[in-house]
Tab-separated table of C-alpha atoms in Angstrom:
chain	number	residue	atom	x	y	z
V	101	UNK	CA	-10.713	-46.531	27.003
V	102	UNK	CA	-9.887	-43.807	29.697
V	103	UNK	CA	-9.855	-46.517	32.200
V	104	UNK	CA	-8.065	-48.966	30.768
V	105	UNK	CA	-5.574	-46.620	29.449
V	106	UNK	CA	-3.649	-49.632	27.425
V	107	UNK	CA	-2.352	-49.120	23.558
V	108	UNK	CA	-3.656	-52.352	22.950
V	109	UNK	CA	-7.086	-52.126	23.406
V	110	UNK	CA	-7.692	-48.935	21.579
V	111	UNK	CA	-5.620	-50.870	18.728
V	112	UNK	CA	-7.857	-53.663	19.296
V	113	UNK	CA	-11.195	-52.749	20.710
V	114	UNK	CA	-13.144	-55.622	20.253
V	115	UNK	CA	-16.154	-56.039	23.034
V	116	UNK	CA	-14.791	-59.689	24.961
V	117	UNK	CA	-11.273	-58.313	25.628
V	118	UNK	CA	-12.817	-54.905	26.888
V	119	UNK	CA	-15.301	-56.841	29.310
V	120	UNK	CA	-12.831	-59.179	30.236
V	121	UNK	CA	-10.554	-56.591	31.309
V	122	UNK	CA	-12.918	-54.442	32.987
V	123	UNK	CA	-14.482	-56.872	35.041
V	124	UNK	CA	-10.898	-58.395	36.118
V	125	UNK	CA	-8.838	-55.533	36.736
V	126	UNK	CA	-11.458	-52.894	37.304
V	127	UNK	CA	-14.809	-54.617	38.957
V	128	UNK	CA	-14.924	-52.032	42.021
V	129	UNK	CA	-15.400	-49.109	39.380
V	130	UNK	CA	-18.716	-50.089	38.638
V	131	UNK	CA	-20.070	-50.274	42.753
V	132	UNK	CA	-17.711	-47.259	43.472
V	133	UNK	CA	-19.324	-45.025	40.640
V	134	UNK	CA	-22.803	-45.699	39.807
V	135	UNK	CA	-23.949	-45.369	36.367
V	136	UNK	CA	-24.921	-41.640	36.249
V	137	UNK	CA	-23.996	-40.666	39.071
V	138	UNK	CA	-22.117	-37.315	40.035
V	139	UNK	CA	-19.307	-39.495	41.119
V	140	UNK	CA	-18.930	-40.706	37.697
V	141	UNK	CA	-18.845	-37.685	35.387
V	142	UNK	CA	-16.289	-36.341	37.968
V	143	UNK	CA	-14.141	-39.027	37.531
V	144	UNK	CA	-14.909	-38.944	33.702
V	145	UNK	CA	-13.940	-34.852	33.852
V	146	UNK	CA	-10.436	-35.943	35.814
V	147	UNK	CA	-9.359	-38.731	33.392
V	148	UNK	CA	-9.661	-37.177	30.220
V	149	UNK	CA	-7.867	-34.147	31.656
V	150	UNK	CA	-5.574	-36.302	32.437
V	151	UNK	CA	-4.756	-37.964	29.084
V	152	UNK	CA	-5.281	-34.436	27.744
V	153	UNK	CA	-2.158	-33.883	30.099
V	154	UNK	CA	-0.452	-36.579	28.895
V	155	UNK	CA	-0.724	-35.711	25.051
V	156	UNK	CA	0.198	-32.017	25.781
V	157	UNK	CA	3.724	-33.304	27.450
V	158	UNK	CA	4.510	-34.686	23.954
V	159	UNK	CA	2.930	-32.350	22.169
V	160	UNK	CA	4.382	-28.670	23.802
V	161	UNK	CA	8.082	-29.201	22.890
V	162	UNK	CA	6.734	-29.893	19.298
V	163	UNK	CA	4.308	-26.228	19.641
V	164	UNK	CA	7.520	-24.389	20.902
V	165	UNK	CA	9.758	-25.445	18.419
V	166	UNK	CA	7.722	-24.440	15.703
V	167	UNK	CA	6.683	-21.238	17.067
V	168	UNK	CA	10.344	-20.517	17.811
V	169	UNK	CA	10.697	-21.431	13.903
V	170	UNK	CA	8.045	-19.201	12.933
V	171	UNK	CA	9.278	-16.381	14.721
V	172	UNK	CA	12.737	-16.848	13.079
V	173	UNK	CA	11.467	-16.785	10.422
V	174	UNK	CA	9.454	-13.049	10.670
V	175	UNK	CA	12.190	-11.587	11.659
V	176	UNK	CA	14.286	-13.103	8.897
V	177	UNK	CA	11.711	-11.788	6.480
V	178	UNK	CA	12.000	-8.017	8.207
V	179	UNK	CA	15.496	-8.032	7.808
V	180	UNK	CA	15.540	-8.871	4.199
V	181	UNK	CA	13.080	-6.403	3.212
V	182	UNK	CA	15.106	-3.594	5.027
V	183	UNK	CA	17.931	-4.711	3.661
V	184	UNK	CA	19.775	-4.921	6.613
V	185	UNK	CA	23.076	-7.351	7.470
V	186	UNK	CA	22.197	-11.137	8.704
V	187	UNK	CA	24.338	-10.557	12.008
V	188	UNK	CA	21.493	-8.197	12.692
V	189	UNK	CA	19.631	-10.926	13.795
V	190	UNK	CA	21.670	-12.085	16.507
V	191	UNK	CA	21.937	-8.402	17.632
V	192	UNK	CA	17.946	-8.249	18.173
V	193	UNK	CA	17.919	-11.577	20.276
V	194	UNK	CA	20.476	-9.874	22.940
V	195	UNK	CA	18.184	-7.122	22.522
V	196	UNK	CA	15.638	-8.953	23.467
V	197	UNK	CA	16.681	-10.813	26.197
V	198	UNK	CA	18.136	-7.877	27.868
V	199	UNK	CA	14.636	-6.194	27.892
V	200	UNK	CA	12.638	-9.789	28.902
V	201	UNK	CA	13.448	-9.253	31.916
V	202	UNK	CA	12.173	-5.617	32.876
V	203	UNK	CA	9.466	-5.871	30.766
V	204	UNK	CA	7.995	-9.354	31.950
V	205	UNK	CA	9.238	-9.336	35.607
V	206	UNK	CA	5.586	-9.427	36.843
V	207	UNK	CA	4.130	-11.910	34.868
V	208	UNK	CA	3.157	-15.123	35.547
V	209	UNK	CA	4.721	-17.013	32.532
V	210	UNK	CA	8.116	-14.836	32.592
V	211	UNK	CA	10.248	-18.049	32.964
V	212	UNK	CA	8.127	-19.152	29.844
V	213	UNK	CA	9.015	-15.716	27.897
V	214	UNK	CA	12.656	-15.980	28.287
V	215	UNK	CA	13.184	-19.476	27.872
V	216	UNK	CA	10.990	-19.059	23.945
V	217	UNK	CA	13.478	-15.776	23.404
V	218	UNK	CA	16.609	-18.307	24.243
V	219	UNK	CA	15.105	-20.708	21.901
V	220	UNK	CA	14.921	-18.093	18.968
V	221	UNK	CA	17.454	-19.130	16.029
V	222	UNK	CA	18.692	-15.912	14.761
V	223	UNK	CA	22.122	-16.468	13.774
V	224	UNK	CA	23.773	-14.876	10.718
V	225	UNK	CA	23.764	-18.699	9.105
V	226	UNK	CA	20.049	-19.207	10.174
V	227	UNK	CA	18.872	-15.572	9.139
V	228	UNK	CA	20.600	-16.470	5.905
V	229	UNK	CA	18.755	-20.262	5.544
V	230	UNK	CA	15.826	-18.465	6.379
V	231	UNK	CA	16.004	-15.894	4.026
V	232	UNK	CA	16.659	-18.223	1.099
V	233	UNK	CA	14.074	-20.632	1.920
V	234	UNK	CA	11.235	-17.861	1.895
V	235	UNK	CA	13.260	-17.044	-2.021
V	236	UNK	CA	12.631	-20.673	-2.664
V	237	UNK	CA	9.419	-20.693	-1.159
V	238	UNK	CA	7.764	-16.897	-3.797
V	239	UNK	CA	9.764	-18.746	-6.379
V	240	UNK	CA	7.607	-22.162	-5.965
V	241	UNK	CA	4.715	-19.746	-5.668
V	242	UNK	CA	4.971	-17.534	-8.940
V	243	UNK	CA	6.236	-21.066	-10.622
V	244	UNK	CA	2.775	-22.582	-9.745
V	245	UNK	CA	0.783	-19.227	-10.731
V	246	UNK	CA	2.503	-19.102	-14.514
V	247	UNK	CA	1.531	-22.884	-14.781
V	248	UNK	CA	-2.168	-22.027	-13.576
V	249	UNK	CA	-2.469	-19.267	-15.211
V	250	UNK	CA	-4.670	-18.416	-18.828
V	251	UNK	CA	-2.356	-15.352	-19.994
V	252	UNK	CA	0.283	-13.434	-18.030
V	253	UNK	CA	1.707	-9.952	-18.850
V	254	UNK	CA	5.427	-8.408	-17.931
V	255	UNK	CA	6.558	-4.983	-16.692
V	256	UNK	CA	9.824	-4.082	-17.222
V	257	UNK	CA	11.870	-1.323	-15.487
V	258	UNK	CA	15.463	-0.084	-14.572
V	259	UNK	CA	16.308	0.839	-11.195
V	260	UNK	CA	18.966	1.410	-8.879
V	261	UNK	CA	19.507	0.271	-5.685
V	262	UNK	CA	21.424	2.326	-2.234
V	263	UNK	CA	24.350	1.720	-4.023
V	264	UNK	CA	23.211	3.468	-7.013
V	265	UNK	CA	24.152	0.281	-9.155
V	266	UNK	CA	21.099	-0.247	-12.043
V	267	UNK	CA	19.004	-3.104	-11.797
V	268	UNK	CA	16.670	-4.807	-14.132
V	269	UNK	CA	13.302	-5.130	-12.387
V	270	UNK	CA	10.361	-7.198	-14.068
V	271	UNK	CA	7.099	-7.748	-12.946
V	272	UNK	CA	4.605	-10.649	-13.891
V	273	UNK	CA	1.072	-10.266	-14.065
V	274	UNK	CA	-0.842	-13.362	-14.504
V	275	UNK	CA	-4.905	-14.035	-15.145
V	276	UNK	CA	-5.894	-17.699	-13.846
V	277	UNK	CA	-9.798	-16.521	-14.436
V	278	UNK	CA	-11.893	-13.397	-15.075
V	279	UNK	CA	-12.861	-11.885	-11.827
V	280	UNK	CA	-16.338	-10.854	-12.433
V	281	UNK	CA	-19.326	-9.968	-10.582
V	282	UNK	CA	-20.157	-14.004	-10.527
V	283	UNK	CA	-16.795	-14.342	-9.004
V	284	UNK	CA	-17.243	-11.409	-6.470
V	285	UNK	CA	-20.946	-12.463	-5.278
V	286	UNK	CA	-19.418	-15.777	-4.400
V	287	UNK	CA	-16.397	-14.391	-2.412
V	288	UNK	CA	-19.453	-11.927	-0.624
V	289	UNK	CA	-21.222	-15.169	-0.251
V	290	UNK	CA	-18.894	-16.840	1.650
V	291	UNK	CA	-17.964	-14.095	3.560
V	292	UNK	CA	-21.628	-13.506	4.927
V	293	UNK	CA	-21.815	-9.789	3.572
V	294	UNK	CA	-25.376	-8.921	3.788
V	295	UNK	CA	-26.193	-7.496	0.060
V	296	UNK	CA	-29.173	-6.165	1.181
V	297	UNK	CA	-27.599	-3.186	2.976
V	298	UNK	CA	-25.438	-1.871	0.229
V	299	UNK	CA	-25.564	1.070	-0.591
V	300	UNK	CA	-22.689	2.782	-2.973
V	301	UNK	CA	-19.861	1.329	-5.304
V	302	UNK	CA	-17.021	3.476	-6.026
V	303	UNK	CA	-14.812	2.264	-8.934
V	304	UNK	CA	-11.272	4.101	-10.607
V	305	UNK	CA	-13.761	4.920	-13.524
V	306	UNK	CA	-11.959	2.244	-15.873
V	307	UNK	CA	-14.072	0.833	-19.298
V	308	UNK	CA	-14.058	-2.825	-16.779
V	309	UNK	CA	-15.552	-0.985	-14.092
V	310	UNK	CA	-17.899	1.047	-15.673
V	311	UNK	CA	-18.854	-0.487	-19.076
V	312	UNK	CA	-22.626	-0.270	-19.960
V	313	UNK	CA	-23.157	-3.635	-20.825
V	314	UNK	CA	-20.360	-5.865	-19.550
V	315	UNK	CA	-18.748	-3.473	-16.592
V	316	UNK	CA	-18.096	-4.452	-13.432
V	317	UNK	CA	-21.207	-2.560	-12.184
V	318	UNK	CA	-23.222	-2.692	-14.910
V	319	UNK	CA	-23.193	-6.660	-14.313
V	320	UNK	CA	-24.097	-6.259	-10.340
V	321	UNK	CA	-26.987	-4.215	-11.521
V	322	UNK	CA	-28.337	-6.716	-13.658
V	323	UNK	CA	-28.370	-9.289	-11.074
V	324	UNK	CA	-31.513	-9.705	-9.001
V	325	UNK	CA	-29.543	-10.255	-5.624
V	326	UNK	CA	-28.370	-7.228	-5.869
V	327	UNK	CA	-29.968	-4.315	-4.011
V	328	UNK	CA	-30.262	-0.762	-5.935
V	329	UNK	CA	-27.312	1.072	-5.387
V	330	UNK	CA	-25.367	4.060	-6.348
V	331	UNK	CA	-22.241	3.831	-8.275
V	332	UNK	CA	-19.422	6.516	-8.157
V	333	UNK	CA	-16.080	7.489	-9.873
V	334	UNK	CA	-13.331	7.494	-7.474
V	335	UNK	CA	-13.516	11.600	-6.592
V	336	UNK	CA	-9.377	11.217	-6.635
V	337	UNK	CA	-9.318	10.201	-9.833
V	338	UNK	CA	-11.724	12.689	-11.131
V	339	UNK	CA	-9.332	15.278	-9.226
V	340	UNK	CA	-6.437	13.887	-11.423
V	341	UNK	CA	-7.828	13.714	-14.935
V	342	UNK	CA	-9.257	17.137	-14.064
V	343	UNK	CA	-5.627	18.417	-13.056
V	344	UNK	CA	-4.591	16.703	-16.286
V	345	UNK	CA	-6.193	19.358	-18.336
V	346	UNK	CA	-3.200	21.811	-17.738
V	347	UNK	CA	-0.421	21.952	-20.622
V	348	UNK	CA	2.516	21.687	-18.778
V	349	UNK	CA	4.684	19.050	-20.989
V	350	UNK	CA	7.177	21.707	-22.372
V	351	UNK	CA	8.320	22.267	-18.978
V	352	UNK	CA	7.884	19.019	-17.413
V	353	UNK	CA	9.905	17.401	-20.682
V	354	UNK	CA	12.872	19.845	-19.915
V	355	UNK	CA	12.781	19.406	-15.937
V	356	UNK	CA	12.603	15.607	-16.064
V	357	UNK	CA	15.820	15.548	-18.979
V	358	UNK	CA	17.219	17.693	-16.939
V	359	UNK	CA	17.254	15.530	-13.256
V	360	UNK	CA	17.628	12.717	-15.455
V	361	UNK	CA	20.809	13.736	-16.828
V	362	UNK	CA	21.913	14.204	-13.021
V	363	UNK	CA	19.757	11.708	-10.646
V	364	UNK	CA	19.864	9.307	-13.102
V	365	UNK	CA	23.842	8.413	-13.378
V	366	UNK	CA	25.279	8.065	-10.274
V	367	UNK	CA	29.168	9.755	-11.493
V	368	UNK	CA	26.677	12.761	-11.837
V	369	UNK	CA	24.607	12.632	-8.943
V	370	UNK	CA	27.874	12.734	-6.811
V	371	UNK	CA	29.790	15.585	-8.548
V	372	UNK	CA	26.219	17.321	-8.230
V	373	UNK	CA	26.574	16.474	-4.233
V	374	UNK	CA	30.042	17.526	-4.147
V	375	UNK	CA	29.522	20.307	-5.716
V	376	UNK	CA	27.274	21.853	-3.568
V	377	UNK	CA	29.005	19.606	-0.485
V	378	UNK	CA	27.949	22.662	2.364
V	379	UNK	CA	24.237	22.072	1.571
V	380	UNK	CA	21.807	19.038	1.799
V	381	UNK	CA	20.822	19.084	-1.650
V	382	UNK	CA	20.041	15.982	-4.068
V	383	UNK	CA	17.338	16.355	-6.408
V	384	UNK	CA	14.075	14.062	-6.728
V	385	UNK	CA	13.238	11.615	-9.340
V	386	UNK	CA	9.642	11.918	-11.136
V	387	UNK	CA	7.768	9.348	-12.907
V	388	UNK	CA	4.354	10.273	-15.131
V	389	UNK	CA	2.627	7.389	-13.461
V	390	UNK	CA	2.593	9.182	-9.421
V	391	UNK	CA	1.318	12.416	-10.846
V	392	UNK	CA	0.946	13.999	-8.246
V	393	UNK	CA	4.858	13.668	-7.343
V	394	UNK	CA	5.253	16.772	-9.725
V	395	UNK	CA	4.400	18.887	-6.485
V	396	UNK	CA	7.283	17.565	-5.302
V	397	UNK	CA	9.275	17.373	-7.961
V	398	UNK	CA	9.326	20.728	-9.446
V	399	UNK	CA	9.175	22.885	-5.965
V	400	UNK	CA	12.718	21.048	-5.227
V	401	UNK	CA	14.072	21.330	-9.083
V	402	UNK	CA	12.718	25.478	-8.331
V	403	UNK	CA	14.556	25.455	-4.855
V	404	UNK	CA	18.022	24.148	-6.681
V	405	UNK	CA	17.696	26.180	-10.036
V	406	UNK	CA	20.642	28.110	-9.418
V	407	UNK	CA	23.050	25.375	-8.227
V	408	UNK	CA	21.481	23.167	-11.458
V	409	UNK	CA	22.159	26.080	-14.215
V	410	UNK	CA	25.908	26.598	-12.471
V	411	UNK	CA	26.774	22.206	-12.974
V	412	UNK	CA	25.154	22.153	-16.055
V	413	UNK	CA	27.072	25.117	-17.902
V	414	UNK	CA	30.320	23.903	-16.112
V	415	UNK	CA	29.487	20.442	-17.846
V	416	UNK	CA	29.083	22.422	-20.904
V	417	UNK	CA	25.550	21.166	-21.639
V	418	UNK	CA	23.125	23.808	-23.272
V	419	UNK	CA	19.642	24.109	-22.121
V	420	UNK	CA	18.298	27.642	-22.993
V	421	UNK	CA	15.005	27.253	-21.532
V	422	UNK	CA	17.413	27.717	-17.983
V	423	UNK	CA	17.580	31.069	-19.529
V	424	UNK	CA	14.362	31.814	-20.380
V	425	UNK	CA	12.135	33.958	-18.299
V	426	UNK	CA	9.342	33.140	-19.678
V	427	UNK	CA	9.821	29.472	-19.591
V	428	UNK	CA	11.286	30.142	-15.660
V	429	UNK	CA	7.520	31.914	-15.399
V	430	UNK	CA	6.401	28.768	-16.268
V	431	UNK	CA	8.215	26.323	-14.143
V	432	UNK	CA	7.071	28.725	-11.367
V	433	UNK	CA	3.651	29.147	-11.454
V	434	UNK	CA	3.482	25.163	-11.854
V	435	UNK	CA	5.513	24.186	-8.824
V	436	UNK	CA	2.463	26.726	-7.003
V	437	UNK	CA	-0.519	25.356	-8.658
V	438	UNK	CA	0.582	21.613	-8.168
V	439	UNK	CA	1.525	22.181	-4.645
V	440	UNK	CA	-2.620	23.619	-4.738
V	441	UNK	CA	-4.059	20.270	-6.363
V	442	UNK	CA	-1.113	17.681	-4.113
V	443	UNK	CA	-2.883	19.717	-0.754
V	444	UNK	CA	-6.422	19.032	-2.079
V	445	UNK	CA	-5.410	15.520	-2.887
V	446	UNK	CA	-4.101	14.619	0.814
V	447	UNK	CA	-7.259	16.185	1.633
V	448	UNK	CA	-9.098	13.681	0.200
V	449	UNK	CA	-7.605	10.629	1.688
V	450	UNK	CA	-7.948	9.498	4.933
V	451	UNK	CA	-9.219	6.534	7.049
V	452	UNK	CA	-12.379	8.410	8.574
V	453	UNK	CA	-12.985	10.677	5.824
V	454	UNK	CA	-16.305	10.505	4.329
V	455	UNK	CA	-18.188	11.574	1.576
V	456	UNK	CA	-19.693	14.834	3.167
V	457	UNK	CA	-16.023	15.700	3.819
V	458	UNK	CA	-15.054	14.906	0.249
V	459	UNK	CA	-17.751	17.518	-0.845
V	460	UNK	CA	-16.579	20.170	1.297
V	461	UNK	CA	-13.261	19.557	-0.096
V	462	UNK	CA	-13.723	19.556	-3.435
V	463	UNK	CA	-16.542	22.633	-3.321
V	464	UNK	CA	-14.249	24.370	-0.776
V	465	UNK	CA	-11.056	23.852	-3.635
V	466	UNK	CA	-13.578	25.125	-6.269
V	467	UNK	CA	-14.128	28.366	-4.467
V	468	UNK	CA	-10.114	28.997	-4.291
V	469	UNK	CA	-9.528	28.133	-7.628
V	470	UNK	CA	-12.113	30.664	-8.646
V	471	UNK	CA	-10.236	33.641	-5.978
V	472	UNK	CA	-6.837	31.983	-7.507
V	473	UNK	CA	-8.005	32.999	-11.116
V	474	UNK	CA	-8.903	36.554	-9.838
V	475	UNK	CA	-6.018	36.992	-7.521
V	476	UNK	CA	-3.972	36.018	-11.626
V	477	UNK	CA	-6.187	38.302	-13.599
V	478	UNK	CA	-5.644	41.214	-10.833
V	479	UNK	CA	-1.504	40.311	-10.528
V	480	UNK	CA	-1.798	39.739	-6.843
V	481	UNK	CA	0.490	36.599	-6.169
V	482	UNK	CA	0.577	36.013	-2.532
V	483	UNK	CA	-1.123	33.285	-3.053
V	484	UNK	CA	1.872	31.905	-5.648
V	485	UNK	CA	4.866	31.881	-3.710
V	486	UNK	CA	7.294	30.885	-6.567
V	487	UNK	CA	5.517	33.239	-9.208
V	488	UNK	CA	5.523	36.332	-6.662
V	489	UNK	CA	9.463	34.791	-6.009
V	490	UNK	CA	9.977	34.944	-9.831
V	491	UNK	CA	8.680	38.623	-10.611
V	492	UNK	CA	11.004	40.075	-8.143
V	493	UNK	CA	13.857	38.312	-9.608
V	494	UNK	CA	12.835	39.636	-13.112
V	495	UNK	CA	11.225	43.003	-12.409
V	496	UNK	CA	11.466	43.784	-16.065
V	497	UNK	CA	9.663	40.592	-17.148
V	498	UNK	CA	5.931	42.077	-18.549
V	499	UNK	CA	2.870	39.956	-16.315
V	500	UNK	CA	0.697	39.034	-18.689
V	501	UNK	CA	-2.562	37.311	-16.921
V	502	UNK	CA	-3.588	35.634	-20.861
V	503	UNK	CA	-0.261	32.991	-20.127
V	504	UNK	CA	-2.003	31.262	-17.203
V	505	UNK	CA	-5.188	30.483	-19.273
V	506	UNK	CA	-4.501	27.011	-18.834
V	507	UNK	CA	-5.551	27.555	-15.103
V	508	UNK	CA	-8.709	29.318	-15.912
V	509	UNK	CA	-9.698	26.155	-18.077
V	510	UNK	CA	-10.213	24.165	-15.109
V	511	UNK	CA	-12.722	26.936	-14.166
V	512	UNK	CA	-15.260	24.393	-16.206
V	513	UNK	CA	-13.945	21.392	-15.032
V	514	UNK	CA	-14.102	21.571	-11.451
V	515	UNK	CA	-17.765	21.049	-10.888
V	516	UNK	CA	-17.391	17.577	-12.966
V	517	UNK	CA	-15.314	16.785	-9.818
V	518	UNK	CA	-18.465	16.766	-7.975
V	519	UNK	CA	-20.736	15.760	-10.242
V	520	UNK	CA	-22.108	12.729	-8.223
V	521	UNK	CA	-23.610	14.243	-6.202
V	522	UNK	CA	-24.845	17.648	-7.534
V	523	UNK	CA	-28.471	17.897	-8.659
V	524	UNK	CA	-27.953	21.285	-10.348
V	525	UNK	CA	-25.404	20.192	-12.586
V	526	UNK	CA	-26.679	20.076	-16.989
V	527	UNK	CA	-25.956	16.212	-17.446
V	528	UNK	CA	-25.090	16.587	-21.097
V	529	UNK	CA	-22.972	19.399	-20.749
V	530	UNK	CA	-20.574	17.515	-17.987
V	531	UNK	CA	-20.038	14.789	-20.096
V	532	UNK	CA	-18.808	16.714	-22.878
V	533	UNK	CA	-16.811	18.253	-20.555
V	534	UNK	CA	-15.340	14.925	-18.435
V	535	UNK	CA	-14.305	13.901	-22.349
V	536	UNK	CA	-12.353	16.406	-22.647
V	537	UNK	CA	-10.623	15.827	-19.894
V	538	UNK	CA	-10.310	12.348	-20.617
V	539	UNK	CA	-8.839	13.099	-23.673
């Protein structure tokens, strides 16, 4: 068929036409390369390079054209989830082909590079085409999912956008089958994983995870491909439910109305701004779910207490806990102690950290909290910036080291943090004490 190179007989291969053919157009072939010869597989090698040639002629336009396409469409995608302006995408092609020259001068396929850059369609209409076909495109997707799926759940919120205006957002959640451990041995089966090297399974410490009978690792124990392994509760979330154990919902309660009241309606977010115009102030939203945004959240509501008390009583809203000092000594020694447990927590994450570093983390944060409860019990507060800040604004105010028992609680509950891997630890006694947290 290389030889003959015709449509017709590869349409139409039958044997009489082929010897026919060969013997009356190409009879020297057979003299001029021998049957296994050298000769032979050379000229084999050159004529299907050749038709390999021949196909990539009609086939390269097609490969360009759809890369091109492809690549429209990325940056179609970017700009959409930035929010940015369609024009933008004619802006990053002259970009682009102002740099393709500097930057691929030297290589061998430059002419290449900046004809594929011309070829990129990334004008406001396209961006815009693109853009809606990738809509059409999740909306096909999540149509297909709710038909597939056995149950589905929604989550609805309110939100605002740059432009402060409120948005409804809702979020589907759909079960097609129970992932189990059947399910997960065949995904690790397909994917090669060699079972016989594990070692560990950490889990967030949820009922599905860590059920006796039916959990998630109860159910790879039971199975005989399974190696024996160790199972652990996520240390982070044993940090959180731990931190949980302080009662700090009178403050949070006011602090959160409070930015709500403000943050939360745009009129009064920007007569907050322009109120305090000369300084780059706006206050944070908090949610319950990211606890550990408190940190956050109450060291900035601390840093703008005075400006907040002066728009609030000028808006003629009462909150006497602004007036409090005792509910101030509150709000203070919180924004301190979860700025403590939002440091430990960055601590804990990390690409190369491992789990001797999570021990020295968590025993190192047990040994402050212990000086922390002295340095409270002995009124030394260098180590509590806003609660040192707080006395010398109210000398008056009596320090009474009984009001900050909630921090020695965790006293108790900061070796459950470890627990995994402590020998020395009364088994008994740390679960009575990880309910109580988890109560």
């Amino acid at each position: 068929m290389l030889l003959f190179n015709l449509q017709y007989f590869c349409c139409n291969a039958k044997k009489g036409n082929l010897v026919r053919h060969f013997n009356t157009m190409h009879g020297k072939y057979k003299n001029d390369y021998p049957l296994n010869s050298t000769e032979r597989k050379q000229k084999l090698y050159e004529l299907k390079c050749g038709l390999i040639a021949q196909r990539n002629i009609f086939l390269k336009p097609q490969n360009q054209s759809r890369s091109a396409t492809i690549a429209s469409f990325i940056v179609s995608h970017k700009i959409a989830v930035k929010c940015k302006p369609f024009s933008d995408g004619e802006f990053i092609k002259s970009v682009l082909e102002e740099i393709a020259y500097p930057l691929f001068e030297n290589f061998k396929s430059k002419v290449e590079i900046k004809k594929a850059i011309l070829d990129l369609q990334l004008s406001r209409n396209t961006v815009m085409r693109r853009i809606e076909k990738s809509r059409q495109n999740v909306t096909e997707q999540l149509q297909i999912g709710i038909d597939q799926c056995v149950t589905f759940s929604l989550q609805i919120d309110e939100s605002t956008d740059v432009s402060d205006t409120a948005q409804l957002i809702v979020f589907i959640r759909m079960i097609t089958n129970d992932f189990t451990s059947k399910d997960f041995k065949e995904r690790v089966t397909l994917m090669k994983l060699p079972l016989f090297k594990l070692v560990s399974i950490t889990s967030d410490g949820a009922a599905a995870m860590t059920g006796r009978n039916n959990g998630f690792i109860a159910l790879c124990k039971q199975d005989d491909d399974f190696p024996d392994f160790l199972s652990y509760h996520c240390i982070i979330h044993q940090q959180i439910l731990a931190s949980k154990r302080l009662n700090i919902k009178d403050v949070m309660d006011t602090t959160f109305k409070i930015v709500n009241s403000i943050r939360g309606k745009p009129l009064q977010r920007r007569l907050f701004k322009m109120q305090n115009e000369n300084k780059e102030v706006d206050l944070i939203l908090h949610t319950d779910v990211r606890w550990l945004s408190r940190s956050r959240f109450l060291q900035r509501f601390r840093d703008l207490l005075d400006d907040i008390v002066q728009f609030l009583e000028d808006r003629g809203d009462s909150f006497p806990q602004m007036r409090d000092v005792n509910w101030l000594c509150d709000l203070a020694f919180l924004a301190d102690f979860t700025g403590h447990l939002s440091d430990l927590n960055l601590k804990l994450q990390g690409k190369y950290i491992i789990i001797v570093d999570l021990i020295n983390c968590i025993s190192a944060f047990k040994a402050n909290a212990l000086i922390l409860i002295r340095d409270l019990e002995k009124k030394n507060l260098q180590r509590f910036s806003n609660l040192e800040d707080h006395t010398r604004k109210y000398p008056n105010v009596v320090f009474d080291s009984k009001k900050f028992n909630d921090f020695k609680k965790l006293e108790d509950v900061i070796p459950f943090i470890s627990f995994p891997f402590k020998e020395d630890l009364n088994t008994q006694m740390t679960a009575k004490k990880a309910a109580v947290v988890s109560n």
